[in-house]
């Protein structure tokens, strides 16, 4: 199965692109879910939602809609995977609460976290070992020291996905290590991260890659993270069309959305903190990025391996 969505949904600047004017923040996920069938929850990286919030989404989101959840920075950035057991229990409760709305757990390693630093590979191995088997894990690696055969073998052994990244000079290695291929598109290389629109010819190349992974029997999740200007929504629509998905788009102003998506505790659960929105200006860590446009060659070894059973 191929699922295409965006990283987050509660953005004021999507008004007129996806959301009708004056759409309350608490209704945005309902509008989003009327058009897309998956979303990546980013706010969980900053503040982990209550179990009741996850359970509320399970009850209110439409059948067939799924949510990927980004692991909290307390585990990935502060502790750098040390002593993961308390967080593993939170992830288990999250999956129990979301039920069939749960898609994958995104584990983004700190960009300064080197593979040889503090037994990094052993920490990742231990984390994946203690994770429940029913929770699909996708690991986003930012530091280039992790691009090594032993890392890919480790992910394959655990059936974990390697996050394929693209945009703003991030290293793009089209590698598949598990049954799920998890793709995050942060914006074209010529723009700062989270800015700009992917040209259609580049999205056509992504469509070809996605079809090849699907032909291998893999599931593919694609999340656009170039939210500024609403380009994530526009690019997701284009990629969906290129893959033959001709479902209707939501036209702002149309009344065709059911009462779904409001978190159980109210409010907008995916609003990114203001400090991080300032970071979206493109001032960030630039180490280990690729400068060339598009997606580079595969990492060590053959990226077209059979899926883990």
Coordinates of C-alpha atoms in Angstrom, one line a residue:
X1 CA 0.0 0.0 0.0
X2 CA 1.1 3.5 -0.7
X3 CA 0.1 6.3 1.6
X4 CA 0.8 10.0 1.0
X5 CA 0.4 12.8 3.4
X6 CA 2.2 15.7 5.2
X7 CA 4.3 16.2 8.3
X8 CA 1.8 17.9 10.6
X9 CA -1.5 19.5 9.8
X10 CA -2.1 22.6 12.0
X11 CA -0.6 25.4 10.0
X12 CA -2.2 28.9 9.7
X13 CA -0.6 29.4 6.3
X14 CA -2.6 26.4 4.8
X15 CA -5.7 28.5 4.9
X16 CA -6.9 28.9 1.3
X17 CA -4.8 25.9 0.2
X18 CA -6.4 23.2 2.3
X19 CA -8.5 24.9 4.9
X20 CA -11.5 27.2 4.3
X21 CA -11.2 30.6 5.8
X22 CA -12.0 30.8 9.5
X23 CA -11.6 27.1 10.1
X24 CA -11.0 26.6 13.8
X25 CA -7.7 24.9 14.7
X26 CA -9.6 22.1 16.3
X27 CA -11.3 21.3 13.0
X28 CA -8.2 21.3 10.8
X29 CA -7.5 17.5 11.2
X30 CA -11.1 16.8 10.1
X31 CA -10.6 18.8 6.9
X32 CA -7.2 17.2 6.3
X33 CA -8.6 13.6 6.8
X34 CA -11.3 14.3 4.2
X35 CA -8.6 14.4 1.6
X36 CA -5.6 12.5 2.8
X37 CA -5.3 9.0 4.4
X38 CA -2.3 9.5 6.6
X39 CA -0.5 12.2 8.6
X40 CA 2.7 12.4 10.5
X41 CA 2.3 13.7 14.1
X42 CA 5.2 16.1 14.8
X43 CA 4.1 17.8 18.0
X44 CA 4.8 14.5 19.9
X45 CA 8.5 15.3 19.5
X46 CA 8.0 18.3 21.8
X47 CA 5.1 17.2 24.1
X48 CA 3.9 13.7 24.2
X49 CA 0.1 13.5 24.1
X50 CA -2.0 11.9 26.7
X51 CA -3.3 8.4 26.1
X52 CA -6.8 9.9 26.0
X53 CA -5.8 12.1 23.1
X54 CA -4.6 9.1 21.0
X55 CA -7.8 7.3 21.9
X56 CA -9.9 10.2 20.9
X57 CA -8.3 10.2 17.4
X58 CA -9.0 6.5 17.1
X59 CA -12.6 7.2 17.7
X60 CA -13.0 10.2 15.5
X61 CA -10.8 9.6 12.5
X62 CA -12.3 7.9 9.5
X63 CA -11.8 4.3 8.6
X64 CA -8.6 3.7 6.7
X65 CA -6.9 6.8 8.0
X66 CA -3.6 6.3 9.8
X67 CA -1.2 8.4 11.9
X68 CA 2.6 8.1 12.1
X69 CA 4.0 9.4 15.4
X70 CA 7.3 11.1 15.9
X71 CA 9.2 9.8 19.0
X72 CA 9.7 12.4 21.8
X73 CA 13.0 14.2 21.8
X74 CA 13.5 13.2 25.4
X75 CA 14.5 9.8 24.1
X76 CA 16.1 10.6 20.8
X77 CA 17.9 13.9 21.4
X78 CA 18.3 14.3 25.2
X79 CA 19.0 10.7 26.2
X80 CA 20.1 9.6 22.7
X81 CA 18.4 6.2 23.1
X82 CA 19.9 5.5 26.6
X83 CA 17.6 3.6 28.8
X84 CA 14.6 3.5 26.4
X85 CA 12.3 1.3 28.4
X86 CA 10.1 4.0 30.0
X87 CA 9.5 5.5 26.5
X88 CA 8.9 2.1 25.0
X89 CA 6.1 1.7 27.4
X90 CA 4.6 5.0 26.4
X91 CA 4.9 4.0 22.7
X92 CA 3.1 0.7 23.5
X93 CA 0.2 2.6 25.2
X94 CA 0.1 5.0 22.3
X95 CA -0.3 2.1 19.9
X96 CA -3.0 0.4 22.1
X97 CA -4.9 3.7 22.1
X98 CA -4.6 4.4 18.4
X99 CA -5.4 0.8 17.4
X100 CA -5.8 0.4 13.6
X101 CA -5.2 4.2 13.2
X102 CA -1.5 3.7 14.1
X103 CA 0.9 3.7 11.2
X104 CA 4.6 3.9 12.2
X105 CA 6.9 5.3 14.9
X106 CA 9.3 7.8 13.5
X107 CA 12.6 7.8 15.5
X108 CA 14.8 10.8 14.4
X109 CA 18.3 10.7 15.7
X110 CA 20.0 13.9 16.7
X111 CA 22.1 15.3 13.8
X112 CA 25.2 15.5 16.1
X113 CA 24.7 11.9 17.3
X114 CA 27.6 9.9 15.7
X115 CA 27.5 6.2 15.3
X116 CA 30.7 5.7 17.3
X117 CA 29.7 8.1 20.0
X118 CA 28.6 6.5 23.3
X119 CA 28.1 3.1 21.7
X120 CA 25.6 4.5 19.4
X121 CA 25.1 1.3 17.3
X122 CA 24.6 -0.8 20.5
X123 CA 22.0 1.7 21.8
X124 CA 20.1 1.5 18.6
X125 CA 20.2 -2.3 18.6
X126 CA 19.0 -2.4 22.2
X127 CA 16.2 0.1 21.5
X128 CA 14.9 -1.9 18.5
X129 CA 15.2 -5.2 20.5
X130 CA 13.0 -3.9 23.3
X131 CA 10.4 -2.4 21.0
X132 CA 7.2 -4.4 20.7
X133 CA 7.1 -6.3 17.4
X134 CA 3.7 -4.9 16.4
X135 CA 5.0 -1.3 16.3
X136 CA 6.7 -0.5 12.9
X137 CA 9.7 1.7 13.5
X138 CA 11.3 4.0 11.0
X139 CA 14.7 5.5 11.9
X140 CA 15.8 8.8 10.5
X141 CA 19.6 9.2 10.5
X142 CA 21.1 12.6 10.1
X143 CA 24.8 12.1 10.9
X144 CA 26.8 10.6 8.0
X145 CA 28.7 8.2 10.2
X146 CA 25.6 6.1 10.3
X147 CA 25.7 5.5 6.6
X148 CA 27.5 2.1 6.9
X149 CA 26.7 -1.5 5.9
X150 CA 26.5 -2.7 9.6
X151 CA 23.8 -0.1 10.3
X152 CA 21.7 -1.2 7.3
X153 CA 22.1 -4.8 8.3
X154 CA 21.0 -4.0 11.8
X155 CA 17.8 -2.3 10.6
X156 CA 17.1 -5.2 8.2
X157 CA 17.6 -7.7 11.1
X158 CA 15.0 -5.9 13.2
X159 CA 12.7 -5.2 10.2
X160 CA 13.0 -1.5 10.9
X161 CA 12.7 1.1 8.1
X162 CA 15.4 3.4 7.1
X163 CA 14.0 6.9 6.5
X164 CA 14.7 8.1 3.0
X165 CA 15.2 11.9 3.2
X166 CA 15.2 14.5 0.6
X167 CA 15.6 18.3 0.5
X168 CA 17.7 21.2 1.5
X169 CA 20.9 19.3 1.0
X170 CA 20.0 16.4 3.2
X171 CA 21.7 13.1 2.2
X172 CA 19.2 11.2 0.1
X173 CA 19.9 7.4 0.0
X174 CA 17.0 5.4 -1.5
X175 CA 17.5 2.4 0.7
X176 CA 14.8 -0.1 1.8
X177 CA 15.6 -2.1 4.9
X178 CA 12.1 -3.3 6.0
X179 CA 8.7 -4.0 4.6
X180 CA 7.8 -0.3 5.2
X181 CA 9.6 2.3 3.2
X182 CA 9.3 5.7 5.0
X183 CA 10.0 8.8 3.0
X184 CA 10.3 12.4 4.3
X185 CA 10.5 15.2 1.8
X186 CA 11.7 18.5 3.4
X187 CA 11.7 20.7 0.3
X188 CA 13.9 21.1 -2.8
X189 CA 17.6 21.3 -2.4
X190 CA 17.8 24.9 -3.8
X191 CA 15.7 26.1 -0.9
X192 CA 16.1 26.2 2.8
X193 CA 14.5 23.3 4.6
X194 CA 10.7 23.4 4.8
X195 CA 10.6 25.9 1.9
X196 CA 9.9 25.6 -1.8
X197 CA 7.9 23.4 -4.1
X198 CA 9.2 20.2 -5.8
X199 CA 9.0 20.5 -9.6
X200 CA 6.8 17.9 -11.2
X201 CA 9.7 16.2 -13.0
X202 CA 11.3 15.5 -9.6
X203 CA 8.1 14.1 -8.2
X204 CA 7.9 11.9 -11.3
X205 CA 11.2 10.3 -10.3
X206 CA 9.9 9.8 -6.8
X207 CA 6.7 8.1 -8.3
X208 CA 8.9 5.7 -10.2
X209 CA 10.9 4.8 -7.1
X210 CA 7.8 4.3 -5.1
X211 CA 6.3 2.0 -7.8
X212 CA 9.5 -0.1 -7.8
X213 CA 9.3 -0.5 -4.0
X214 CA 5.7 -1.4 -4.3
X215 CA 6.5 -4.0 -6.9
X216 CA 8.9 -5.6 -4.4
X217 CA 6.0 -6.1 -2.0
X218 CA 6.7 -3.2 0.3
X219 CA 4.4 -0.6 1.8
X220 CA 5.5 3.0 1.2
X221 CA 4.7 6.1 3.4
X222 CA 5.5 9.5 2.0
X223 CA 5.3 12.7 4.1
X224 CA 5.9 16.1 2.7
X225 CA 7.5 18.5 5.3
X226 CA 7.8 21.7 3.1
X227 CA 4.8 23.2 4.9
X228 CA 5.6 26.9 4.2
X229 CA 3.4 28.3 1.5
X230 CA 1.3 25.2 1.6
X231 CA 3.7 23.4 -0.8
X232 CA 3.5 20.2 1.2
X233 CA -0.2 19.9 0.4
X234 CA 0.2 20.9 -3.3
X235 CA 3.1 18.5 -3.7
X236 CA 1.3 15.6 -2.0
X237 CA -1.6 16.1 -4.4
X238 CA 0.7 16.1 -7.4
X239 CA 2.5 12.9 -6.3
X240 CA -0.8 11.2 -5.6
X241 CA -2.0 12.1 -9.1
X242 CA 1.3 10.8 -10.7
X243 CA 0.7 7.5 -8.9
X244 CA -2.8 7.2 -10.3
X245 CA -4.7 8.3 -7.3
X246 CA -7.5 10.5 -8.7
X247 CA -9.5 11.1 -5.5
X248 CA -11.0 14.6 -5.2
X249 CA -9.2 17.4 -3.5
X250 CA -10.8 19.5 -0.8
X251 CA -11.7 22.9 -2.1
X252 CA -11.6 25.5 0.7
X253 CA -15.1 26.7 1.3
X254 CA -16.9 23.4 0.4
X255 CA -19.0 21.8 3.2
X256 CA -18.0 18.2 2.9
X257 CA -16.2 17.4 6.2
X258 CA -17.7 15.3 8.9
X259 CA -17.2 15.9 12.6
X260 CA -13.9 14.1 13.1
X261 CA -10.5 14.9 14.3
X262 CA -10.9 17.0 17.4
X263 CA -8.5 15.7 20.1
X264 CA -10.3 14.3 23.1
X265 CA -8.9 17.1 25.3
X266 CA -9.7 19.8 22.7
X267 CA -7.4 22.2 21.0
X268 CA -4.9 21.7 18.2
X269 CA -2.5 18.9 19.0
X270 CA -0.1 19.3 16.2
X271 CA 0.9 23.0 16.6
X272 CA 4.7 23.2 16.5
X273 CA 6.2 25.4 19.3
X274 CA 7.2 28.9 18.2
X275 CA 10.9 28.3 18.8
X276 CA 10.8 25.5 16.2
X277 CA 8.9 27.6 13.8
X278 CA 11.7 30.2 13.9
X279 CA 14.2 27.4 13.2
X280 CA 12.3 26.7 10.0
X281 CA 14.0 29.8 8.5
X282 CA 16.7 27.3 7.4
X283 CA 19.3 28.2 10.0
X284 CA 20.2 24.7 11.2
X285 CA 22.8 22.1 11.2
X286 CA 24.3 21.7 7.7
X287 CA 26.8 19.0 8.4
X288 CA 26.6 15.8 6.3
X289 CA 24.2 17.2 3.7
X290 CA 24.2 16.7 0.0
X291 CA 24.3 19.7 -2.2
X292 CA 23.1 18.1 -5.4
X293 CA 19.5 18.3 -6.4
X294 CA 17.4 15.2 -6.2
X295 CA 18.1 11.9 -4.6
X296 CA 21.6 10.4 -4.7
X297 CA 22.7 6.8 -5.2
X298 CA 22.0 4.1 -2.8
X299 CA 24.1 3.5 0.2
X300 CA 26.5 0.6 0.7
X301 CA 25.0 -2.5 -0.7
X302 CA 22.0 -3.1 -2.9
X303 CA 18.9 -1.0 -1.9
X304 CA 16.6 -3.5 -3.6
X305 CA 16.5 -6.3 -1.1
X306 CA 13.5 -8.5 -0.5
X307 CA 11.3 -7.3 2.4
X308 CA 11.7 -8.8 5.9
X309 CA 9.1 -11.5 6.6

